Amino acid sequence: QVQLQQSGPGLVKSSQTLSLTCTVSGGSISTGGYYWSWIRQHPEKGLEWIGHIFYSESTYYNPSLKSRVIISVDTSKNQFFLKLNSVTAADTAVYYCAKDAGYGDYGDAFDIWGQGTMVTVSS
Amino acid sequence: QSALTQPASVSGSPGQSITISCTGTSSDVGGSNYVSWYQQHPGKAPKLVIYEVKNRPSGVSNHFSGSKSGNTASLTISGLQAEDEADYYCSSYTSNSTIVFGTGTKVSGL
């Protein structure tokens, strides 16, 4: 059974870069043809899709975040990463990594989630 | 991209059936068979309960069901139970190859 373990700082200074890591266990990130995603949830608010990566190459991002986001993969470490630059207080949220269920072709259904990381952007 | 529209809250008595709507546009819900639903309890990660409009993942109770008509998808919980009290989110694949979530609905018992 695939599991996702998130790591990274819970506090980031305004204008700096938020960096999170998601480590995959119980399966290989480079096989199976799954999408690997990042999703966030502002305090007491709804879910917001940030983007995902497929086969270590193809990335798709939320248009509202596209200019500031990079999602990448390190297959040798079975990890994928989120980098969000030029953060502001509006980026304060719980960040989740997630794996798509593999039912369809578009990575649209997430069946495995990380534990969530609360990231606070401070001034 | 704009979030899909859901009612802020829905309530029902134990054993009652409730339905949560999720309204989008022809660029997402209306033009996609890739609509999913998630259940989220406080402090927990979301759990997938419906994918591709009406399909249940293995292990998900059959008292969850999904449907779609035009630009609106729906999640029905039949026989509301105490453990169903949670937040529910829909999501849809879009014509821009992105994914958009709904605004979320809090389900509570009467």
mmCIF file of C-alpha atoms in Angstrom:
data_model
loop_
_atom_site.group_PDB
_atom_site.id
_atom_site.type_symbol
_atom_site.label_atom_id
_atom_site.label_comp_id
_atom_site.label_asym_id
_atom_site.label_seq_id
_atom_site.Cartn_x
_atom_site.Cartn_y
_atom_site.Cartn_z
ATOM 1 C CA GLN A 1 0.000 0.000 0.000
ATOM 2 C CA VAL A 2 1.467 3.329 -1.092
ATOM 3 C CA GLN A 3 1.965 5.897 1.649
ATOM 4 C CA LEU A 4 3.003 9.547 1.397
ATOM 5 C CA GLN A 5 5.097 11.302 4.049
ATOM 6 C CA GLN A 6 5.511 15.052 3.853
ATOM 7 C CA SER A 7 8.410 17.096 5.182
ATOM 8 C CA GLY A 8 9.455 20.722 5.113
ATOM 9 C CA PRO A 9 9.393 23.910 7.182
ATOM 10 C CA GLY A 10 6.209 25.103 8.792
ATOM 11 C CA LEU A 11 7.294 28.731 8.749
ATOM 12 C CA VAL A 12 8.443 30.710 5.714
ATOM 13 C CA LYS A 13 9.269 34.400 5.523
ATOM 14 C CA SER A 14 7.342 36.609 3.180
ATOM 15 C CA SER A 15 8.871 36.963 -0.320
ATOM 16 C CA GLN A 16 10.883 33.762 0.123
ATOM 17 C CA THR A 17 10.361 30.294 -1.345
ATOM 18 C CA LEU A 18 8.177 27.602 0.201
ATOM 19 C CA SER A 19 9.704 24.163 -0.308
ATOM 20 C CA LEU A 20 8.028 20.874 0.589
ATOM 21 C CA THR A 21 8.972 17.244 -0.007
ATOM 22 C CA CYS A 22 6.701 14.225 -0.331
ATOM 23 C CA THR A 23 8.350 10.824 0.121
ATOM 24 C CA VAL A 24 6.613 7.838 -1.441
ATOM 25 C CA SER A 25 6.795 4.444 0.265
ATOM 26 C CA GLY A 26 5.237 1.118 -0.644
ATOM 27 C CA GLY A 27 5.599 1.729 -4.356
ATOM 28 C CA SER A 28 7.809 3.322 -6.983
ATOM 29 C CA ILE A 29 7.144 6.858 -8.107
ATOM 30 C CA SER A 30 8.450 6.029 -11.572
ATOM 31 C CA THR A 31 6.156 3.099 -12.368
ATOM 32 C CA GLY A 32 2.422 2.803 -12.712
ATOM 33 C CA GLY A 33 1.850 5.975 -14.665
ATOM 34 C CA TYR A 34 0.372 7.972 -11.815
ATOM 35 C CA TYR A 35 0.049 11.704 -11.389
ATOM 36 C CA TRP A 36 1.655 13.164 -8.247
ATOM 37 C CA SER A 37 -0.111 16.250 -6.969
ATOM 38 C CA TRP A 38 0.019 19.122 -4.518
ATOM 39 C CA ILE A 39 -3.156 20.562 -3.021
ATOM 40 C CA ARG A 40 -3.584 23.234 -0.354
ATOM 41 C CA GLN A 41 -6.289 24.322 2.043
ATOM 42 C CA HIS A 42 -6.398 27.802 3.525
ATOM 43 C CA PRO A 43 -7.469 27.949 7.190
ATOM 44 C CA GLU A 44 -11.168 27.189 7.506
ATOM 45 C CA LYS A 45 -11.459 27.245 3.715
ATOM 46 C CA GLY A 46 -11.806 24.842 0.823
ATOM 47 C CA LEU A 47 -9.332 22.823 -1.176
ATOM 48 C CA GLU A 48 -7.231 24.359 -3.951
ATOM 49 C CA TRP A 49 -5.405 22.269 -6.532
ATOM 50 C CA ILE A 50 -1.850 23.544 -7.044
ATOM 51 C CA GLY A 51 -0.641 21.213 -9.774
ATOM 52 C CA HIS A 52 0.699 17.784 -10.630
ATOM 53 C CA ILE A 53 3.476 15.976 -12.424
ATOM 54 C CA PHE A 54 3.287 12.904 -14.651
ATOM 55 C CA TYR A 55 6.115 10.563 -15.587
ATOM 56 C CA SER A 56 8.648 13.007 -14.117
ATOM 57 C CA GLU A 57 8.213 15.330 -17.064
ATOM 58 C CA SER A 58 4.760 16.629 -17.752
ATOM 59 C CA THR A 59 3.577 19.239 -15.315
ATOM 60 C CA TYR A 60 0.243 21.002 -15.082
ATOM 61 C CA TYR A 61 -0.425 23.930 -12.784
ATOM 62 C CA ASN A 62 -3.311 25.975 -11.463
ATOM 63 C CA PRO A 63 -3.339 29.061 -13.712
ATOM 64 C CA SER A 64 -3.546 31.354 -10.679
ATOM 65 C CA LEU A 65 -0.277 29.955 -9.286
ATOM 66 C CA LYS A 66 1.527 28.936 -12.455
ATOM 67 C CA SER A 67 4.005 31.809 -12.490
ATOM 68 C CA ARG A 68 5.279 30.944 -8.990
ATOM 69 C CA VAL A 69 5.139 27.127 -8.831
ATOM 70 C CA ILE A 70 7.485 24.314 -9.734
ATOM 71 C CA ILE A 71 6.683 20.640 -9.107
ATOM 72 C CA SER A 72 9.491 18.161 -9.685
ATOM 73 C CA VAL A 73 10.439 14.553 -9.020
ATOM 74 C CA ASP A 74 13.561 12.712 -7.889
ATOM 75 C CA THR A 75 12.990 9.096 -8.900
ATOM 76 C CA SER A 76 16.212 7.920 -7.238
ATOM 77 C CA LYS A 77 14.866 9.053 -3.861
ATOM 78 C CA ASN A 78 11.211 8.243 -4.611
ATOM 79 C CA GLN A 79 10.276 11.817 -3.772
ATOM 80 C CA PHE A 80 8.440 14.691 -5.370
ATOM 81 C CA PHE A 81 8.660 18.332 -4.488
ATOM 82 C CA LEU A 82 6.790 21.616 -4.361
ATOM 83 C CA LYS A 83 8.442 24.983 -4.689
ATOM 84 C CA LEU A 84 6.334 28.123 -4.441
ATOM 85 C CA ASN A 85 8.252 31.351 -4.699
ATOM 86 C CA SER A 86 7.548 34.947 -3.667
ATOM 87 C CA VAL A 87 5.159 33.821 -0.935
ATOM 88 C CA THR A 88 2.828 36.184 0.905
ATOM 89 C CA ALA A 89 0.428 35.794 3.811
ATOM 90 C CA ALA A 90 -2.149 34.581 1.290
ATOM 91 C CA ASP A 91 -0.076 31.418 0.864
ATOM 92 C CA THR A 92 -0.570 30.431 4.501
ATOM 93 C CA ALA A 93 -2.343 27.078 4.318
ATOM 94 C CA VAL A 94 -2.186 23.363 4.957
ATOM 95 C CA TYR A 95 -0.362 21.788 2.040
ATOM 96 C CA TYR A 96 -1.066 18.191 1.012
ATOM 97 C CA CYS A 97 0.697 15.918 -1.420
ATOM 98 C CA ALA A 98 -1.503 13.323 -3.090
ATOM 99 C CA LYS A 99 -1.415 10.450 -5.545
ATOM 100 C CA ASP A 100 -4.038 9.976 -8.215
ATOM 101 C CA ALA A 101 -6.015 6.762 -8.115
ATOM 102 C CA GLY A 102 -5.149 5.759 -11.655
ATOM 103 C CA TYR A 103 -8.766 5.208 -12.705
ATOM 104 C CA GLY A 104 -8.606 7.476 -15.711
ATOM 105 C CA ASP A 105 -6.103 9.310 -17.859
ATOM 106 C CA TYR A 106 -6.013 12.705 -16.205
ATOM 107 C CA GLY A 107 -4.948 12.300 -12.600
ATOM 108 C CA ASP A 108 -8.215 13.755 -11.429
ATOM 109 C CA ALA A 109 -9.089 11.517 -8.442
ATOM 110 C CA PHE A 110 -6.807 11.408 -5.406
ATOM 111 C CA ASP A 111 -6.860 8.198 -3.388
ATOM 112 C CA ILE A 112 -3.733 8.568 -1.248
ATOM 113 C CA TRP A 113 -2.899 11.741 0.670
ATOM 114 C CA GLY A 114 -0.001 12.903 2.782
ATOM 115 C CA GLN A 115 -0.558 13.945 6.378
ATOM 116 C CA GLY A 116 -0.641 17.645 5.537
ATOM 117 C CA THR A 117 1.827 20.379 6.474
ATOM 118 C CA MET A 118 0.656 23.660 7.967
ATOM 119 C CA VAL A 119 2.791 26.394 6.421
ATOM 120 C CA THR A 120 2.626 29.883 7.852
ATOM 121 C CA VAL A 121 4.073 32.820 5.956
ATOM 122 C CA SER A 122 5.420 35.438 8.319
ATOM 123 C CA SER A 123 6.412 39.000 7.680
ATOM 124 C CA GLN B 1 -10.327 29.155 -12.798
ATOM 125 C CA SER B 2 -13.324 29.617 -10.541
ATOM 126 C CA ALA B 3 -14.217 27.175 -7.807
ATOM 127 C CA LEU B 4 -17.243 24.989 -8.399
ATOM 128 C CA THR B 5 -20.286 26.119 -6.420
ATOM 129 C CA GLN B 6 -21.608 24.010 -3.559
ATOM 130 C CA PRO B 7 -24.115 24.869 -0.811
ATOM 131 C CA ALA B 8 -22.329 25.929 2.366
ATOM 132 C CA SER B 9 -24.257 23.481 4.498
ATOM 133 C CA VAL B 10 -26.758 20.637 4.304
ATOM 134 C CA SER B 11 -28.376 18.963 7.255
ATOM 135 C CA GLY B 12 -30.551 15.913 7.745
ATOM 136 C CA SER B 13 -31.963 13.567 10.345
ATOM 137 C CA PRO B 14 -30.379 10.152 10.957
ATOM 138 C CA GLY B 15 -31.566 7.714 8.309
ATOM 139 C CA GLN B 16 -32.632 10.495 5.963
ATOM 140 C CA SER B 17 -31.164 10.939 2.469
ATOM 141 C CA ILE B 18 -29.438 14.183 1.569
ATOM 142 C CA THR B 19 -28.062 15.513 -1.699
ATOM 143 C CA ILE B 20 -25.194 17.935 -2.215
ATOM 144 C CA SER B 21 -24.972 19.827 -5.493
ATOM 145 C CA CYS B 22 -21.845 20.946 -7.326
ATOM 146 C CA THR B 23 -22.358 23.470 -10.104
ATOM 147 C CA GLY B 24 -19.770 24.401 -12.674
ATOM 148 C CA THR B 25 -19.667 25.263 -16.345
ATOM 149 C CA SER B 26 -19.408 23.535 -19.684
ATOM 150 C CA SER B 27 -15.624 23.850 -19.328
ATOM 151 C CA ASP B 28 -15.520 21.646 -16.282
ATOM 152 C CA VAL B 29 -18.438 19.672 -14.819
ATOM 153 C CA GLY B 30 -20.636 19.966 -17.884
ATOM 154 C CA GLY B 31 -17.919 18.859 -20.259
ATOM 155 C CA SER B 32 -16.227 16.238 -18.105
ATOM 156 C CA ASN B 33 -16.946 12.730 -16.895
ATOM 157 C CA TYR B 34 -14.147 13.199 -14.390
ATOM 158 C CA VAL B 35 -16.003 14.507 -11.370
ATOM 159 C CA SER B 36 -14.924 13.287 -7.944
ATOM 160 C CA TRP B 37 -16.212 13.721 -4.413
ATOM 161 C CA TYR B 38 -14.243 13.802 -1.152
ATOM 162 C CA GLN B 39 -15.199 13.522 2.495
ATOM 163 C CA GLN B 40 -13.096 15.414 5.044
ATOM 164 C CA HIS B 41 -13.361 15.122 8.808
ATOM 165 C CA PRO B 42 -11.848 17.903 10.962
ATOM 166 C CA GLY B 43 -8.076 17.803 11.078
ATOM 167 C CA LYS B 44 -7.890 14.938 8.582
ATOM 168 C CA ALA B 45 -6.906 14.615 4.953
ATOM 169 C CA PRO B 46 -9.765 14.243 2.462
ATOM 170 C CA LYS B 47 -10.998 10.769 1.496
ATOM 171 C CA LEU B 48 -12.147 9.884 -2.023
ATOM 172 C CA VAL B 49 -15.746 8.594 -2.000
ATOM 173 C CA ILE B 50 -16.809 8.960 -5.672
ATOM 174 C CA TYR B 51 -14.811 9.145 -8.917
ATOM 175 C CA GLU B 52 -15.825 9.583 -12.560
ATOM 176 C CA VAL B 53 -19.216 10.994 -11.543
ATOM 177 C CA LYS B 54 -20.744 7.835 -10.084
ATOM 178 C CA ASN B 55 -18.137 5.216 -9.266
ATOM 179 C CA ARG B 56 -17.219 4.196 -5.721
ATOM 180 C CA PRO B 57 -13.657 3.193 -4.805
ATOM 181 C CA SER B 58 -13.237 -0.182 -3.195
ATOM 182 C CA GLY B 59 -14.171 -0.048 0.467
ATOM 183 C CA VAL B 60 -16.451 2.984 0.255
ATOM 184 C CA SER B 61 -19.959 2.445 1.564
ATOM 185 C CA ASN B 62 -22.696 2.015 -1.032
ATOM 186 C CA HIS B 63 -24.799 4.632 0.736
ATOM 187 C CA PHE B 64 -22.744 7.182 -1.212
ATOM 188 C CA SER B 65 -23.853 7.702 -4.806
ATOM 189 C CA GLY B 66 -23.078 10.241 -7.507
ATOM 190 C CA SER B 67 -24.774 11.602 -10.602
ATOM 191 C CA LYS B 68 -24.577 14.473 -13.051
ATOM 192 C CA SER B 69 -26.985 16.503 -15.146
ATOM 193 C CA GLY B 70 -25.693 19.268 -17.371
ATOM 194 C CA ASN B 71 -23.315 21.511 -15.457
ATOM 195 C CA THR B 72 -24.342 20.166 -12.044
ATOM 196 C CA ALA B 73 -23.040 17.065 -10.298
ATOM 197 C CA SER B 74 -24.619 15.654 -7.170
ATOM 198 C CA LEU B 75 -23.609 13.475 -4.251
ATOM 199 C CA THR B 76 -26.365 11.639 -2.410
ATOM 200 C CA ILE B 77 -25.894 10.119 1.020
ATOM 201 C CA SER B 78 -28.643 7.597 1.675
ATOM 202 C CA GLY B 79 -29.449 6.794 5.289
ATOM 203 C CA LEU B 80 -27.459 9.532 6.960
ATOM 204 C CA GLN B 81 -25.276 8.261 9.791
ATOM 205 C CA ALA B 82 -23.408 10.142 12.494
ATOM 206 C CA GLU B 83 -20.056 9.288 10.904
ATOM 207 C CA ASP B 84 -21.181 10.976 7.674
ATOM 208 C CA GLU B 85 -21.074 14.357 9.392
ATOM 209 C CA ALA B 86 -18.104 16.008 7.676
ATOM 210 C CA ASP B 87 -17.147 18.450 4.955
ATOM 211 C CA TYR B 88 -17.627 17.316 1.365
ATOM 212 C CA TYR B 89 -15.855 18.630 -1.712
ATOM 213 C CA CYS B 90 -16.422 17.967 -5.390
ATOM 214 C CA SER B 91 -13.733 18.324 -8.020
ATOM 215 C CA SER B 92 -13.659 18.265 -11.801
ATOM 216 C CA TYR B 93 -11.145 17.906 -14.559
ATOM 217 C CA THR B 94 -11.318 20.937 -16.849
ATOM 218 C CA SER B 95 -10.926 21.671 -20.534
ATOM 219 C CA ASN B 96 -7.616 23.387 -19.692
ATOM 220 C CA SER B 97 -6.163 20.120 -18.352
ATOM 221 C CA THR B 98 -6.387 21.378 -14.793
ATOM 222 C CA ILE B 99 -8.433 20.332 -11.768
ATOM 223 C CA VAL B 100 -10.828 22.562 -9.877
ATOM 224 C CA PHE B 101 -12.432 21.909 -6.497
ATOM 225 C CA GLY B 102 -15.798 22.956 -5.184
ATOM 226 C CA THR B 103 -16.350 25.437 -2.388
ATOM 227 C CA GLY B 104 -17.218 22.693 0.085
ATOM 228 C CA THR B 105 -20.362 21.653 1.979
ATOM 229 C CA LYS B 106 -20.667 20.981 5.690
ATOM 230 C CA VAL B 107 -23.015 18.073 6.380
ATOM 231 C CA SER B 108 -24.529 17.947 9.827
ATOM 232 C CA GLY B 109 -27.256 16.032 11.599
ATOM 233 C CA LEU B 110 -30.445 17.564 12.907
#
